[in-house]
Short mmCIF file of C-alpha atoms in Angstrom, two decimals:
data_model
loop_
_atom_site.label_atom_id
_atom_site.label_comp_id
_atom_site.label_asym_id
_atom_site.label_seq_id
_atom_site.Cartn_x
_atom_site.Cartn_y
_atom_site.Cartn_z
CA UNK A 19 0.06 0.07 0.08
CA UNK A 20 1.48 3.31 -1.00
CA UNK A 21 0.62 6.70 0.67
CA UNK A 22 0.86 9.86 -1.41
CA UNK A 23 1.41 13.31 0.07
CA UNK A 24 -0.36 16.17 -1.70
CA UNK A 25 1.91 18.90 -3.40
CA UNK A 26 1.88 21.96 -1.23
CA UNK A 27 1.33 25.01 -3.37
CA UNK A 28 3.95 27.97 -3.33
CA UNK A 29 1.13 30.46 -3.17
CA UNK A 30 -0.03 31.57 0.17
CA UNK A 31 -3.22 30.20 1.38
CA UNK A 32 -5.73 31.92 3.77
CA UNK A 33 -4.89 29.28 6.61
CA UNK A 34 -1.11 29.99 6.28
CA UNK A 35 -0.01 33.48 6.10
CA UNK A 36 2.49 34.82 3.53
CA UNK A 37 6.21 34.11 4.45
CA UNK A 38 9.12 35.80 2.87
CA UNK A 39 11.19 33.13 1.11
CA UNK A 40 14.74 32.98 2.59
CA UNK A 41 16.13 32.34 -0.85
CA UNK A 42 18.45 35.12 -1.97
CA UNK A 43 20.73 35.41 -5.29
CA UNK A 44 23.33 37.49 -3.54
CA UNK A 45 24.26 38.59 0.04
CA UNK A 46 23.57 41.68 1.42
CA UNK A 47 26.36 44.36 1.28
CA UNK A 48 28.39 44.45 4.37
CA UNK A 49 27.05 41.03 5.74
CA UNK A 50 29.83 39.25 7.68
CA UNK A 51 28.59 35.79 6.01
CA UNK A 52 29.03 36.36 2.45
CA UNK A 53 28.20 32.37 1.90
CA UNK A 54 24.93 32.54 3.82
CA UNK A 55 22.88 33.41 0.61
CA UNK A 56 24.55 31.02 -1.64
CA UNK A 57 22.71 27.94 -2.75
CA UNK A 58 23.97 24.62 -2.12
CA UNK A 59 22.85 21.74 -4.51
CA UNK A 60 20.22 23.92 -5.83
CA UNK A 61 18.91 24.76 -2.36
CA UNK A 62 19.63 27.88 -0.52
CA UNK A 63 21.22 27.73 3.21
CA UNK A 64 18.70 28.42 6.04
CA UNK A 65 19.24 31.57 7.92
CA UNK A 66 17.55 33.66 10.59
CA UNK A 67 16.97 37.29 9.85
CA UNK A 68 15.00 40.07 11.19
CA UNK A 69 15.14 43.73 10.70
CA UNK A 70 17.59 44.36 13.91
CA UNK A 71 20.25 41.75 13.30
CA UNK A 72 22.18 40.47 10.42
CA UNK A 73 21.78 36.98 8.87
CA UNK A 74 23.01 34.12 11.06
CA UNK A 75 23.27 30.66 9.58
CA UNK A 76 21.13 28.24 11.53
CA UNK A 77 23.91 25.62 12.02
CA UNK A 78 25.92 28.21 14.22
CA UNK A 79 23.60 27.96 17.08
CA UNK A 80 23.97 24.18 17.74
CA UNK A 81 27.71 24.16 17.85
CA UNK A 82 29.30 22.05 20.15
CA UNK A 83 31.32 23.47 23.13
CA UNK A 84 35.07 24.14 23.21
CA UNK A 85 37.46 21.31 22.54
CA UNK A 86 38.91 19.77 25.84
CA UNK A 87 42.56 20.76 26.57
CA UNK A 88 44.62 17.92 26.27
CA UNK A 89 46.88 17.20 29.36
CA UNK A 90 50.23 16.03 27.87
CA UNK A 91 49.91 16.14 24.29
CA UNK A 92 49.87 19.50 22.22
CA UNK A 93 47.68 19.32 19.36
CA UNK A 94 48.45 21.12 16.21
CA UNK A 95 45.63 23.21 15.08
CA UNK A 96 44.86 23.33 11.34
CA UNK A 97 42.39 25.72 10.87
CA UNK A 98 38.77 26.19 9.69
CA UNK A 99 36.86 27.90 6.92
CA UNK A 100 35.49 31.12 8.05
CA UNK A 101 31.80 31.34 8.37
CA UNK A 102 30.92 27.62 7.85
CA UNK A 103 30.81 26.45 11.49
CA UNK A 104 33.37 23.82 10.82
CA UNK A 105 35.09 22.85 14.02
CA UNK A 106 39.01 23.29 13.94
CA UNK A 107 40.70 20.22 12.88
CA UNK A 108 43.41 18.74 15.20
CA UNK A 109 46.53 17.39 13.42
CA UNK A 110 48.80 14.68 14.72
CA UNK A 111 49.54 15.20 18.55
CA UNK A 112 53.13 16.00 19.33
CA UNK A 113 54.54 14.53 22.56
CA UNK A 114 56.09 17.00 25.14
CA UNK A 115 59.84 16.95 25.06
CA UNK A 116 61.75 16.38 28.39
CA UNK A 117 62.74 19.51 30.11
CA UNK A 118 66.45 20.22 29.78
CA UNK A 119 68.76 20.55 32.75
CA UNK A 120 69.45 24.18 34.00
CA UNK A 121 72.34 25.80 32.51
CA UNK A 122 75.61 25.57 34.52
CA UNK A 123 77.20 28.88 35.57
CA UNK A 124 80.46 29.38 33.43
CA UNK A 125 82.35 30.77 36.51
CA UNK A 126 81.79 27.34 38.53
CA UNK A 127 84.32 25.57 36.71
CA UNK A 128 87.26 24.04 38.58
CA UNK A 129 90.50 25.50 38.01
CA UNK A 130 93.78 25.39 39.84
CA UNK A 131 94.32 28.13 42.42
CA UNK A 132 97.56 30.09 42.60
CA UNK A 133 99.74 28.75 45.78
CA UNK A 134 103.48 28.88 46.54
CA UNK A 135 105.39 26.15 48.14
CA UNK A 136 105.57 25.93 51.74
CA UNK A 137 109.17 27.08 52.12
CA UNK A 138 108.14 30.51 50.85
CA UNK A 139 105.80 30.84 53.88
CA UNK A 140 108.46 29.51 56.43
CA UNK A 141 110.96 32.03 54.96
CA UNK A 142 108.56 34.85 55.10
CA UNK A 143 107.67 33.99 58.68
CA UNK A 144 111.43 33.68 59.80
CA UNK A 145 112.05 37.14 58.15
CA UNK A 146 109.12 38.62 60.08
CA UNK A 147 110.23 36.96 63.38
CA UNK A 148 113.79 38.29 62.74
CA UNK A 149 112.71 41.83 62.05
CA UNK A 150 110.75 41.96 65.31
CA UNK A 151 113.82 40.80 67.18
CA UNK A 152 116.01 43.22 65.29
CA UNK A 153 113.41 46.14 66.09
CA UNK A 154 113.47 45.16 69.85
CA UNK A 155 117.40 45.19 69.65
CA UNK A 156 117.37 48.56 67.96
CA UNK A 157 114.60 50.10 70.56
CA UNK A 158 116.82 48.64 73.31
CA UNK A 159 113.84 46.68 74.80
CA UNK A 160 115.16 43.18 74.09
CA UNK A 161 115.80 41.14 77.19
CA UNK A 162 119.43 40.55 78.24
CA UNK A 163 118.73 36.76 78.28
CA UNK A 164 117.45 36.62 74.81
CA UNK A 165 120.25 39.25 73.58
CA UNK A 166 122.92 36.82 75.17
CA UNK A 167 121.40 33.81 73.66
CA UNK A 168 121.49 35.26 70.25
CA UNK A 169 125.09 36.91 70.60
CA UNK A 170 123.76 40.29 70.32
CA UNK A 171 125.79 43.21 72.15
CA UNK A 172 123.72 46.09 73.91
CA UNK A 173 122.76 48.64 71.42
CA UNK A 174 124.74 51.93 72.25
CA UNK A 175 122.23 54.56 71.10
CA UNK A 176 118.89 52.77 72.16
CA UNK A 177 116.20 55.48 72.00
CA UNK A 178 113.11 53.57 73.22
CA UNK A 179 110.04 52.83 71.41
CA UNK A 180 109.09 55.41 68.91
CA UNK A 181 106.98 55.73 65.79
CA UNK A 182 109.90 54.38 63.57
CA UNK A 183 110.04 51.29 66.05
CA UNK A 184 106.41 50.84 65.98
CA UNK A 185 106.19 50.94 62.27
CA UNK A 186 109.07 48.35 62.03
CA UNK A 187 107.22 46.19 64.62
CA UNK A 188 104.06 46.48 62.50
CA UNK A 189 105.81 45.49 59.16
CA UNK A 190 107.68 42.45 60.56
CA UNK A 191 104.63 41.31 62.61
CA UNK A 192 102.48 41.43 59.53
CA UNK A 193 105.19 39.57 57.51
CA UNK A 194 105.45 36.91 60.00
CA UNK A 195 101.70 36.56 60.31
CA UNK A 196 101.15 36.16 56.44
CA UNK A 197 104.15 33.74 56.35
CA UNK A 198 103.17 31.48 59.10
CA UNK A 199 99.26 31.92 58.85
CA UNK A 200 99.21 30.70 55.05
CA UNK A 201 100.97 27.45 55.80
CA UNK A 202 98.50 24.44 54.92
CA UNK A 203 99.25 20.72 54.47
CA UNK A 204 97.66 19.16 51.16
CA UNK A 205 96.62 15.53 51.60
CA UNK A 206 96.07 12.85 49.10
CA UNK A 207 92.53 12.50 48.11
CA UNK A 208 91.43 15.90 49.81
CA UNK A 209 91.28 19.30 47.89
CA UNK A 210 90.70 22.80 49.01
CA UNK A 211 88.27 24.97 47.48
CA UNK A 212 89.33 28.89 47.81
CA UNK A 213 87.17 31.71 47.92
CA UNK A 214 87.55 35.56 48.41
CA UNK A 215 84.51 37.85 49.13
CA UNK A 216 82.05 35.04 47.90
CA UNK A 217 83.97 34.65 44.58
CA UNK A 218 85.74 31.39 43.61
CA UNK A 219 89.33 31.61 43.21
CA UNK A 220 90.44 28.10 42.43
CA UNK A 221 90.86 24.65 43.89
CA UNK A 222 94.12 23.13 45.42
CA UNK A 223 94.80 19.67 44.85
CA UNK A 224 98.45 19.41 45.46
CA UNK A 225 100.00 17.53 48.44
CA UNK A 226 102.69 18.48 50.98
CA UNK A 227 103.38 21.69 52.67
CA UNK A 228 101.80 24.77 50.75
CA UNK A 229 101.49 28.26 51.29
CA UNK A 230 97.88 29.64 50.55
CA UNK A 231 96.74 33.35 51.07
CA UNK A 232 95.44 33.65 54.59
CA UNK A 233 92.77 35.93 53.58
CA UNK A 234 91.09 33.20 51.42
CA UNK A 235 88.26 31.12 52.66
CA UNK A 236 89.20 27.50 52.65
CA UNK A 237 86.73 24.43 52.18
CA UNK A 238 87.92 21.00 52.33
CA UNK A 239 86.32 18.39 49.80
CA UNK A 240 86.80 14.77 49.72
CA UNK A 241 87.57 13.65 46.22
CA UNK A 242 88.44 9.99 46.96
CA UNK A 243 86.17 7.17 45.54
CA UNK A 244 83.34 6.94 48.01
CA UNK A 245 80.89 4.14 48.79
CA UNK A 246 77.54 5.11 50.42
CA UNK A 247 75.10 2.59 51.64
CA UNK A 248 71.70 3.92 52.01
CA UNK A 249 68.93 3.51 54.58
CA UNK A 250 65.85 1.48 53.27
CA UNK A 251 64.05 3.79 50.76
CA UNK A 252 60.60 3.45 49.09
CA UNK A 253 60.35 1.52 45.71
CA UNK A 254 57.97 -0.57 43.93
CA UNK A 255 57.88 -3.59 41.70
CA UNK A 256 56.47 -4.13 38.29
CA UNK A 257 52.99 -4.67 39.83
CA UNK A 258 53.13 -1.69 41.91
CA UNK A 259 53.62 -3.66 45.26
CA UNK A 260 55.41 -1.40 47.81
CA UNK A 261 59.12 -2.48 48.74
CA UNK A 262 62.01 -1.35 50.88
CA UNK A 263 65.19 -1.31 49.02
CA UNK A 264 68.85 -0.47 50.46
CA UNK A 265 71.24 0.65 47.70
CA UNK A 266 74.99 0.98 47.54
CA UNK A 267 76.32 3.86 45.32
CA UNK A 268 79.83 4.18 44.22
CA UNK A 269 80.57 7.78 43.38
CA UNK A 270 83.36 10.62 43.73
CA UNK A 271 83.46 14.48 43.48
CA UNK A 272 84.80 15.34 39.90
CA UNK A 273 84.40 18.96 40.02
CA UNK A 274 84.89 20.63 43.26
CA UNK A 275 83.70 24.02 42.29
CA UNK A 276 80.32 22.86 41.12
CA UNK A 277 79.87 20.24 44.04
CA UNK A 278 80.72 22.76 46.53
CA UNK A 279 79.24 26.02 45.47
CA UNK A 280 76.52 24.85 42.90
CA UNK A 281 74.55 23.11 45.67
CA UNK A 282 74.06 23.22 49.37
CA UNK A 283 75.29 19.76 50.22
CA UNK A 284 76.44 17.36 47.44
CA UNK A 285 76.11 14.39 49.80
CA UNK A 286 72.22 15.22 50.44
CA UNK A 287 71.91 15.73 46.65
CA UNK A 288 73.17 12.20 45.87
CA UNK A 289 70.89 10.91 48.42
CA UNK A 290 67.83 12.71 46.87
CA UNK A 291 68.85 11.56 43.29
CA UNK A 292 68.80 7.93 44.33
CA UNK A 293 65.55 8.20 45.89
CA UNK A 294 63.97 9.91 43.00
CA UNK A 295 65.52 7.21 40.70
CA UNK A 296 63.99 4.58 42.81
CA UNK A 297 60.54 5.86 42.14
CA UNK A 298 60.91 5.89 38.52
CA UNK A 299 62.36 2.43 38.05
CA UNK A 300 60.67 -0.75 38.97
CA UNK A 301 62.72 -3.04 41.09
CA UNK A 302 62.40 -6.80 41.12
CA UNK A 303 60.36 -8.33 44.08
CA UNK A 304 62.12 -10.64 46.54
CA UNK A 305 62.17 -14.20 45.13
CA UNK A 306 61.08 -13.11 41.67
CA UNK A 307 63.05 -14.63 38.48
CA UNK A 308 65.20 -12.07 37.08
CA UNK A 309 65.74 -11.98 33.41
CA UNK A 310 68.94 -9.97 33.54
CA UNK A 311 70.62 -9.11 37.09
CA UNK A 312 72.24 -5.86 35.67
CA UNK A 313 68.85 -4.30 34.26
CA UNK A 314 67.97 -2.35 37.32
CA UNK A 315 71.46 -1.61 38.15
CA UNK A 316 72.03 -0.07 34.71
CA UNK A 317 68.92 1.81 34.68
CA UNK A 318 69.40 3.15 38.20
CA UNK A 319 72.92 4.21 37.39
CA UNK A 320 71.97 5.96 34.30
CA UNK A 321 69.24 8.16 35.89
CA UNK A 322 71.43 9.12 39.04
CA UNK A 323 74.42 9.89 36.78
CA UNK A 324 72.42 12.06 34.53
CA UNK A 325 71.18 14.17 37.52
CA UNK A 326 74.76 14.26 39.29
CA UNK A 327 76.88 15.14 36.31
CA UNK A 328 75.70 18.85 36.13
CA UNK A 329 76.81 19.51 39.66
CA UNK A 330 80.25 17.74 39.29
CA UNK A 331 79.56 14.49 40.92
CA UNK A 332 80.61 11.29 39.04
CA UNK A 333 78.52 8.05 39.67
CA UNK A 334 79.99 4.79 38.69
CA UNK A 335 77.12 2.27 40.04
CA UNK A 336 74.02 2.17 41.85
CA UNK A 337 73.44 -1.44 43.27
CA UNK A 338 70.56 -2.85 45.01
CA UNK A 339 71.94 -4.79 48.03
CA UNK A 340 68.84 -5.76 49.79
CA UNK A 341 65.24 -5.87 48.74
CA UNK A 342 62.11 -6.60 51.01
CA UNK A 343 58.46 -5.97 51.09
CA UNK A 344 57.16 -2.78 53.05
CA UNK A 345 56.02 -3.64 56.34
CA UNK A 346 52.31 -2.89 55.51
CA UNK A 347 52.23 -5.66 52.77
CA UNK A 348 54.78 -8.19 54.10
CA UNK A 349 52.60 -10.38 55.68
CA UNK A 350 50.11 -10.54 52.67
CA UNK A 351 52.91 -11.23 50.27
CA UNK A 352 54.49 -13.79 52.37
CA UNK A 353 51.08 -15.59 52.31
CA UNK A 354 50.93 -15.33 48.60
CA UNK A 355 54.36 -16.48 48.19
CA UNK A 356 53.79 -19.64 50.21
CA UNK A 357 50.60 -20.34 48.43
CA UNK A 358 52.69 -20.14 44.97
CA UNK A 359 55.22 -22.18 46.35
CA UNK A 360 52.62 -24.87 47.60
CA UNK A 361 50.77 -24.82 44.12
CA UNK A 362 54.24 -25.34 42.17
CA UNK A 363 54.98 -28.22 44.50
CA UNK A 364 51.60 -29.79 43.94
CA UNK A 365 52.04 -29.49 40.36
CA UNK A 366 55.61 -30.94 40.25
CA UNK A 367 54.30 -34.01 42.39
CA UNK A 368 51.28 -34.46 40.16
CA UNK A 369 53.38 -34.32 36.90
CA UNK A 370 55.77 -37.06 38.45
CA UNK A 371 52.93 -39.09 39.54
CA UNK A 372 51.29 -38.96 35.93
CA UNK A 373 54.63 -39.83 34.50
CA UNK A 374 55.27 -42.73 36.72
CA UNK A 375 51.76 -44.24 36.07
CA UNK A 376 52.19 -43.90 32.34
CA UNK A 377 55.66 -45.59 32.43
CA UNK A 378 54.26 -48.44 34.59
CA UNK A 379 51.10 -49.00 32.19
CA UNK A 380 53.31 -48.87 29.11
CA UNK A 381 55.74 -51.43 30.54
CA UNK A 382 53.14 -53.93 31.43
CA UNK A 383 51.24 -53.84 28.08
CA UNK A 384 54.42 -53.78 25.98
CA UNK A 385 55.96 -56.73 27.62
CA UNK A 386 52.84 -58.61 27.49
CA UNK A 387 52.45 -59.20 31.19
CA UNK A 388 49.03 -58.06 31.02
CA UNK A 389 46.13 -57.68 28.36
CA UNK A 390 43.77 -54.86 29.34
CA UNK A 391 40.79 -53.31 27.68
CA UNK A 392 39.84 -49.62 28.04
CA UNK A 393 37.82 -50.23 31.18
CA UNK A 394 40.56 -52.34 32.77
CA UNK A 395 43.18 -49.79 31.70
CA UNK A 396 41.21 -46.98 33.41
CA UNK A 397 41.03 -48.89 36.45
CA UNK A 398 44.54 -49.66 36.68
CA UNK A 399 45.51 -46.14 35.97
CA UNK A 400 43.09 -44.96 38.70
CA UNK A 401 44.36 -47.33 41.37
CA UNK A 402 48.25 -46.55 40.44
CA UNK A 403 47.64 -42.86 40.59
CA UNK A 404 45.94 -43.16 44.25
CA UNK A 405 48.75 -45.64 45.35
CA UNK A 406 51.48 -43.31 43.97
CA UNK A 407 49.93 -40.12 45.75
CA UNK A 408 49.67 -41.91 49.00
CA UNK A 409 53.10 -42.98 48.95
CA UNK A 410 54.55 -39.69 48.22
CA UNK A 411 52.25 -38.59 51.11
CA UNK A 412 53.87 -41.08 53.47
CA UNK A 413 57.60 -40.41 52.33
CA UNK A 414 58.26 -37.96 55.05
CA UNK A 415 57.36 -40.55 57.65
CA UNK A 416 59.48 -43.66 58.63
CA UNK A 417 57.74 -46.94 58.73
CA UNK A 418 58.57 -49.69 61.12
CA UNK A 419 59.41 -52.01 58.41
CA UNK A 420 61.37 -50.17 55.29
CA UNK A 421 59.99 -53.09 52.79
CA UNK A 422 56.46 -53.39 54.08
CA UNK A 423 55.08 -50.57 52.21
CA UNK A 424 56.62 -51.49 48.97
CA UNK A 425 55.39 -55.15 49.24
CA UNK A 426 51.84 -54.04 50.22
CA UNK A 427 51.76 -51.76 47.20
CA UNK A 428 52.77 -54.43 44.70
CA UNK A 429 50.17 -56.69 46.29
CA UNK A 430 47.70 -54.02 45.86
CA UNK A 431 48.59 -53.37 42.13
CA UNK A 432 48.80 -57.18 41.10
CA UNK A 433 45.72 -57.88 43.09
CA UNK A 434 43.69 -55.28 40.95
CA UNK A 435 45.32 -56.37 37.73
#
């Protein structure tokens, strides 16, 4: 059955008032939508128009909300055609690049400091002391005992302490203080970081007796190869189970200027770098089968070395030496591990029993000792399985007669056969 719809005449009827057709051959001058009046496929675009507003395409009223802002991916906006209501097309998202490390201050680069041999300081101090003695003899205030010990006669024209004598005392005392006050002893594996009024003046790595300007501030740094064993730190395995890991870090200070002046405390910085690396690298749980024992160590060493290199610290190895479950999950994981071991033991026992039953039945049939049909074979397999399982269950017990169990077992088998 076909239903027909009567044609609706284009002319207005008394029931329907006359409406102005929205079809326009050309857009109004100054319209912000030049494509609104154009016809598409022989039909004109539908618009809303009144006397006070301009023409607005109908589909612009039903646009979707703004696109959600992505969290980690930066979309590339291709663009849209003006006046069509087309949503902006998103190109292929580009992953955010890792942030680079902050630049290193070019002044914080280790360089050798200017120092003198220790003999120069001893000589200067001796000259200052000799100048003080000579000034005292000149002023006539040198004690007779000291003068006799030094073999100096009494000065004939001693005039006492005057401005000239005080000036000589000052110069000789300053020379002696600078000479003896700048003496330092350099040790193997230790270095001095020198600074003057907050400015880096160099590093001393020399050993032996040295003379360093006494006005410089000295900071001793240990540059030997060092081993640091951490306290239990937080970590996680591949399944997200909380762990406690103790690591052994092998490191040393390579650039004393950056390690001392670039950060507040380089030992604390190394510890924090290790903690951050443990939160990023999954550690193998206790008792897990490890594919490669050096995988976790290489990953931890690479991450810690990348964070410690800009501050002048060289990291050679970060080795997990002890891994255990966190206290809050230790009991549950212990029960889980025991259950897994029990299931593995049961599976191995069942496999060995099945192999033994199969071997026994095969030997009995191939040697022609018995002839069994399907039903008898099933009964024999069942009885042998029960017997083997019962024998393995009593294996841990010590029977009174060692051969009694075996004789009874064979009697049971051949009685059923």
